[in-house]
């Protein structure tokens, strides 16, 4: 006995479709091809642009978005690229920068125990670091402290990932790319 099955597979052009609703779960197509940097954490505590400074030393012109998450939460590369910076960077605290084309993506307030180094070639979705603690000690020249006088991981009130995106060295709203 021979059974012949023919399946109809519809073709969906993702260029004309912005999202699909499957059992109340919305899947968005990202025209830029970036992936969200902090799997499992999507709440934003501070948006790009003008804001009230949350702590001394923080800018009132916020150059990225802040995504709160517990220390040790993994973050990933939003795209393929190369690591071009890993160090303490003032208000950003411990920072990792991923560069590709004319983009520079900075991940700030990281765990100081870097798992990547400058020159590493990175694939999109690869784990490149972890959210750092609020307080860090032994950083020469760190001018940031909490209300108890303990040194902080840059200008921060608590653990989070600050994500900044620059194109040709000009800061952009990261949400325009997700």
mmCIF file of C-alpha atoms in Angstrom:
data_model
loop_
_atom_site.group_PDB
_atom_site.id
_atom_site.type_symbol
_atom_site.label_atom_id
_atom_site.label_comp_id
_atom_site.label_asym_id
_atom_site.label_seq_id
_atom_site.Cartn_x
_atom_site.Cartn_y
_atom_site.Cartn_z
ATOM 1 C CA UNK A 1 0.000 0.000 0.000
ATOM 2 C CA UNK A 2 1.459 3.324 -1.001
ATOM 3 C CA UNK A 3 0.371 6.634 0.533
ATOM 4 C CA UNK A 4 1.212 9.865 -1.116
ATOM 5 C CA UNK A 5 0.973 12.958 1.010
ATOM 6 C CA UNK A 6 1.069 16.421 -0.398
ATOM 7 C CA UNK A 7 1.625 19.278 2.013
ATOM 8 C CA UNK A 8 0.639 22.828 1.297
ATOM 9 C CA UNK A 9 3.237 25.193 2.713
ATOM 10 C CA UNK A 10 2.253 28.844 2.418
ATOM 11 C CA UNK A 11 4.934 31.341 1.519
ATOM 12 C CA UNK A 12 5.110 34.351 3.829
ATOM 13 C CA UNK A 13 7.083 37.345 2.692
ATOM 14 C CA UNK A 14 8.644 38.771 5.878
ATOM 15 C CA UNK A 15 9.334 42.083 4.126
ATOM 16 C CA UNK A 16 5.631 42.880 4.099
ATOM 17 C CA UNK A 17 4.713 41.266 7.411
ATOM 18 C CA UNK A 18 5.459 43.059 10.655
ATOM 19 C CA UNK A 19 4.248 40.391 13.073
ATOM 20 C CA UNK A 20 2.366 37.142 13.363
ATOM 21 C CA UNK A 21 0.030 36.261 16.227
ATOM 22 C CA UNK A 22 0.336 32.584 17.184
ATOM 23 C CA UNK A 23 -1.808 31.536 20.158
ATOM 24 C CA UNK A 24 -1.563 35.070 21.596
ATOM 25 C CA UNK A 25 2.243 35.093 21.334
ATOM 26 C CA UNK A 26 3.461 37.860 19.056
ATOM 27 C CA UNK A 27 6.578 37.184 17.027
ATOM 28 C CA UNK A 28 8.104 40.360 15.644
ATOM 29 C CA UNK A 29 10.349 40.365 12.624
ATOM 30 C CA UNK A 30 13.328 42.631 13.146
ATOM 31 C CA UNK A 31 14.318 44.349 9.898
ATOM 32 C CA UNK A 32 17.763 45.171 11.346
ATOM 33 C CA UNK A 33 18.508 41.566 12.239
ATOM 34 C CA UNK A 34 19.536 42.358 15.831
ATOM 35 C CA UNK A 35 18.662 40.065 18.735
ATOM 36 C CA UNK A 36 17.646 41.293 22.206
ATOM 37 C CA UNK A 37 20.802 41.531 24.386
ATOM 38 C CA UNK A 38 19.424 40.216 27.678
ATOM 39 C CA UNK A 39 17.396 37.011 27.260
ATOM 40 C CA UNK A 40 14.525 36.810 29.726
ATOM 41 C CA UNK A 41 14.640 40.486 30.719
ATOM 42 C CA UNK A 42 12.657 43.008 28.705
ATOM 43 C CA UNK A 43 11.629 45.691 31.209
ATOM 44 C CA UNK A 44 13.319 49.046 30.594
ATOM 45 C CA UNK A 45 13.932 51.206 33.661
ATOM 46 C CA UNK A 46 15.398 54.198 31.829
ATOM 47 C CA UNK A 47 14.848 55.102 28.191
ATOM 48 C CA UNK A 48 17.067 56.878 25.671
ATOM 49 C CA UNK A 49 17.002 60.677 25.735
ATOM 50 C CA UNK A 50 16.200 63.348 28.292
ATOM 51 C CA UNK A 51 15.602 62.130 31.841
ATOM 52 C CA UNK A 52 16.029 63.057 35.489
ATOM 53 C CA UNK A 53 19.433 61.832 36.640
ATOM 54 C CA UNK A 54 18.892 58.864 38.982
ATOM 55 C CA UNK A 55 22.206 59.347 40.807
ATOM 56 C CA UNK A 56 25.075 61.765 41.122
ATOM 57 C CA UNK A 57 27.276 61.587 38.051
ATOM 58 C CA UNK A 58 24.565 60.155 35.802
ATOM 59 C CA UNK A 59 23.678 62.213 32.766
ATOM 60 C CA UNK A 60 20.296 63.854 32.238
ATOM 61 C CA UNK A 61 20.741 63.008 28.560
ATOM 62 C CA UNK A 62 20.677 59.196 28.602
ATOM 63 C CA UNK A 63 22.699 57.683 25.763
ATOM 64 C CA UNK A 64 21.090 54.239 25.842
ATOM 65 C CA UNK A 65 18.523 52.089 27.584
ATOM 66 C CA UNK A 66 18.726 50.430 31.003
ATOM 67 C CA UNK A 67 17.469 46.865 31.413
ATOM 68 C CA UNK A 68 17.358 45.771 35.070
ATOM 69 C CA UNK A 69 18.493 42.215 35.808
ATOM 70 C CA UNK A 70 20.163 40.362 38.677
ATOM 71 C CA UNK A 71 23.965 40.282 38.827
ATOM 72 C CA UNK A 72 25.254 37.313 36.852
ATOM 73 C CA UNK A 73 22.493 37.422 34.211
ATOM 74 C CA UNK A 74 24.029 36.571 30.845
ATOM 75 C CA UNK A 75 23.925 39.005 27.950
ATOM 76 C CA UNK A 76 24.573 38.228 24.323
ATOM 77 C CA UNK A 77 25.890 39.812 21.144
ATOM 78 C CA UNK A 78 23.141 41.643 19.250
ATOM 79 C CA UNK A 79 24.986 40.936 15.962
ATOM 80 C CA UNK A 80 28.211 39.436 14.626
ATOM 81 C CA UNK A 81 31.219 41.633 15.337
ATOM 82 C CA UNK A 82 34.520 42.126 17.107
ATOM 83 C CA UNK A 83 35.194 43.078 20.711
ATOM 84 C CA UNK A 84 36.975 46.447 20.622
ATOM 85 C CA UNK A 85 36.886 47.465 24.318
ATOM 86 C CA UNK A 86 36.827 45.756 27.725
ATOM 87 C CA UNK A 87 37.621 47.899 30.756
ATOM 88 C CA UNK A 88 36.226 50.256 33.373
ATOM 89 C CA UNK A 89 34.804 53.327 31.629
ATOM 90 C CA UNK A 90 33.733 56.044 34.081
ATOM 91 C CA UNK A 91 29.956 56.398 34.390
ATOM 92 C CA UNK A 92 29.469 53.181 32.383
ATOM 93 C CA UNK A 93 31.468 51.156 34.876
ATOM 94 C CA UNK A 94 32.848 47.915 33.517
ATOM 95 C CA UNK A 95 32.069 48.029 29.788
ATOM 96 C CA UNK A 96 32.298 45.757 26.757
ATOM 97 C CA UNK A 97 32.075 47.229 23.241
ATOM 98 C CA UNK A 98 31.125 45.149 20.218
ATOM 99 C CA UNK A 99 31.920 46.753 16.838
ATOM 100 C CA UNK A 100 30.742 45.894 13.318
ATOM 101 C CA UNK A 101 30.321 47.931 10.146
ATOM 102 C CA UNK A 102 29.836 51.521 11.396
ATOM 103 C CA UNK A 103 28.146 50.364 14.653
ATOM 104 C CA UNK A 104 29.538 50.308 18.192
ATOM 105 C CA UNK A 105 27.357 48.588 20.778
ATOM 106 C CA UNK A 106 28.344 49.215 24.402
ATOM 107 C CA UNK A 107 27.250 46.957 27.229
ATOM 108 C CA UNK A 108 27.800 48.834 30.510
ATOM 109 C CA UNK A 109 27.791 47.951 34.225
ATOM 110 C CA UNK A 110 29.143 44.467 33.412
ATOM 111 C CA UNK A 111 30.665 41.890 35.683
ATOM 112 C CA UNK A 112 34.375 42.779 35.965
ATOM 113 C CA UNK A 113 35.394 39.173 35.218
ATOM 114 C CA UNK A 114 35.301 39.538 31.435
ATOM 115 C CA UNK A 115 34.812 36.376 29.373
ATOM 116 C CA UNK A 116 35.773 38.118 26.115
ATOM 117 C CA UNK A 117 38.829 40.155 25.189
ATOM 118 C CA UNK A 118 39.676 42.833 22.646
ATOM 119 C CA UNK A 119 40.090 41.243 19.226
ATOM 120 C CA UNK A 120 37.665 38.357 19.805
ATOM 121 C CA UNK A 121 35.431 37.659 16.793
ATOM 122 C CA UNK A 122 31.885 37.223 18.068
ATOM 123 C CA UNK A 123 28.780 35.591 16.594
ATOM 124 C CA UNK A 124 25.270 36.949 17.086
ATOM 125 C CA UNK A 125 23.663 35.334 20.138
ATOM 126 C CA UNK A 126 26.998 34.392 21.714
ATOM 127 C CA UNK A 127 27.246 35.062 25.447
ATOM 128 C CA UNK A 128 29.747 37.887 25.848
ATOM 129 C CA UNK A 129 29.294 38.861 29.488
ATOM 130 C CA UNK A 130 27.220 39.055 32.622
ATOM 131 C CA UNK A 131 25.368 41.846 34.401
ATOM 132 C CA UNK A 132 27.681 43.175 37.079
ATOM 133 C CA UNK A 133 27.145 43.940 40.719
ATOM 134 C CA UNK A 134 26.132 47.390 41.943
ATOM 135 C CA UNK A 135 29.310 47.735 44.002
ATOM 136 C CA UNK A 136 32.867 47.156 42.781
ATOM 137 C CA UNK A 137 36.027 47.623 44.781
ATOM 138 C CA UNK A 138 39.639 48.364 43.929
ATOM 139 C CA UNK A 139 39.012 50.383 40.766
ATOM 140 C CA UNK A 140 41.659 53.082 40.633
ATOM 141 C CA UNK A 141 40.110 56.490 39.943
ATOM 142 C CA UNK A 142 36.493 55.350 40.392
ATOM 143 C CA UNK A 143 34.577 58.478 41.365
ATOM 144 C CA UNK A 144 31.172 56.813 41.795
ATOM 145 C CA UNK A 145 29.786 55.865 45.234
ATOM 146 C CA UNK A 146 26.403 54.898 46.681
ATOM 147 C CA UNK A 147 24.712 56.628 49.639
ATOM 148 C CA UNK A 148 26.660 54.390 52.050
ATOM 149 C CA UNK A 149 30.003 55.470 50.569
ATOM 150 C CA UNK A 150 30.643 52.163 48.767
ATOM 151 C CA UNK A 151 32.155 52.361 45.259
ATOM 152 C CA UNK A 152 29.714 51.541 42.454
ATOM 153 C CA UNK A 153 30.053 50.010 39.006
ATOM 154 C CA UNK A 154 29.872 53.420 37.342
ATOM 155 C CA UNK A 155 26.924 55.776 37.806
ATOM 156 C CA UNK A 156 24.356 53.224 38.918
ATOM 157 C CA UNK A 157 21.729 52.703 41.608
ATOM 158 C CA UNK A 158 21.546 48.941 41.092
ATOM 159 C CA UNK A 159 22.355 46.021 38.796
ATOM 160 C CA UNK A 160 21.274 46.475 35.200
ATOM 161 C CA UNK A 161 22.589 46.379 31.657
ATOM 162 C CA UNK A 162 22.983 49.753 30.003
ATOM 163 C CA UNK A 163 22.925 49.231 26.234
ATOM 164 C CA UNK A 164 24.232 52.030 24.035
ATOM 165 C CA UNK A 165 24.355 52.020 20.246
ATOM 166 C CA UNK A 166 26.493 54.398 18.203
ATOM 167 C CA UNK A 167 26.502 54.731 14.444
ATOM 168 C CA UNK A 168 29.480 56.663 13.138
ATOM 169 C CA UNK A 169 30.105 57.574 16.825
ATOM 170 C CA UNK A 170 26.690 59.241 17.219
ATOM 171 C CA UNK A 171 24.394 57.755 19.889
ATOM 172 C CA UNK A 172 21.123 56.312 18.618
ATOM 173 C CA UNK A 173 18.013 55.114 20.413
ATOM 174 C CA UNK A 174 18.650 51.355 20.783
ATOM 175 C CA UNK A 175 14.914 50.643 20.568
ATOM 176 C CA UNK A 176 15.010 51.813 16.938
ATOM 177 C CA UNK A 177 17.052 48.655 16.204
ATOM 178 C CA UNK A 178 14.918 46.014 17.939
#
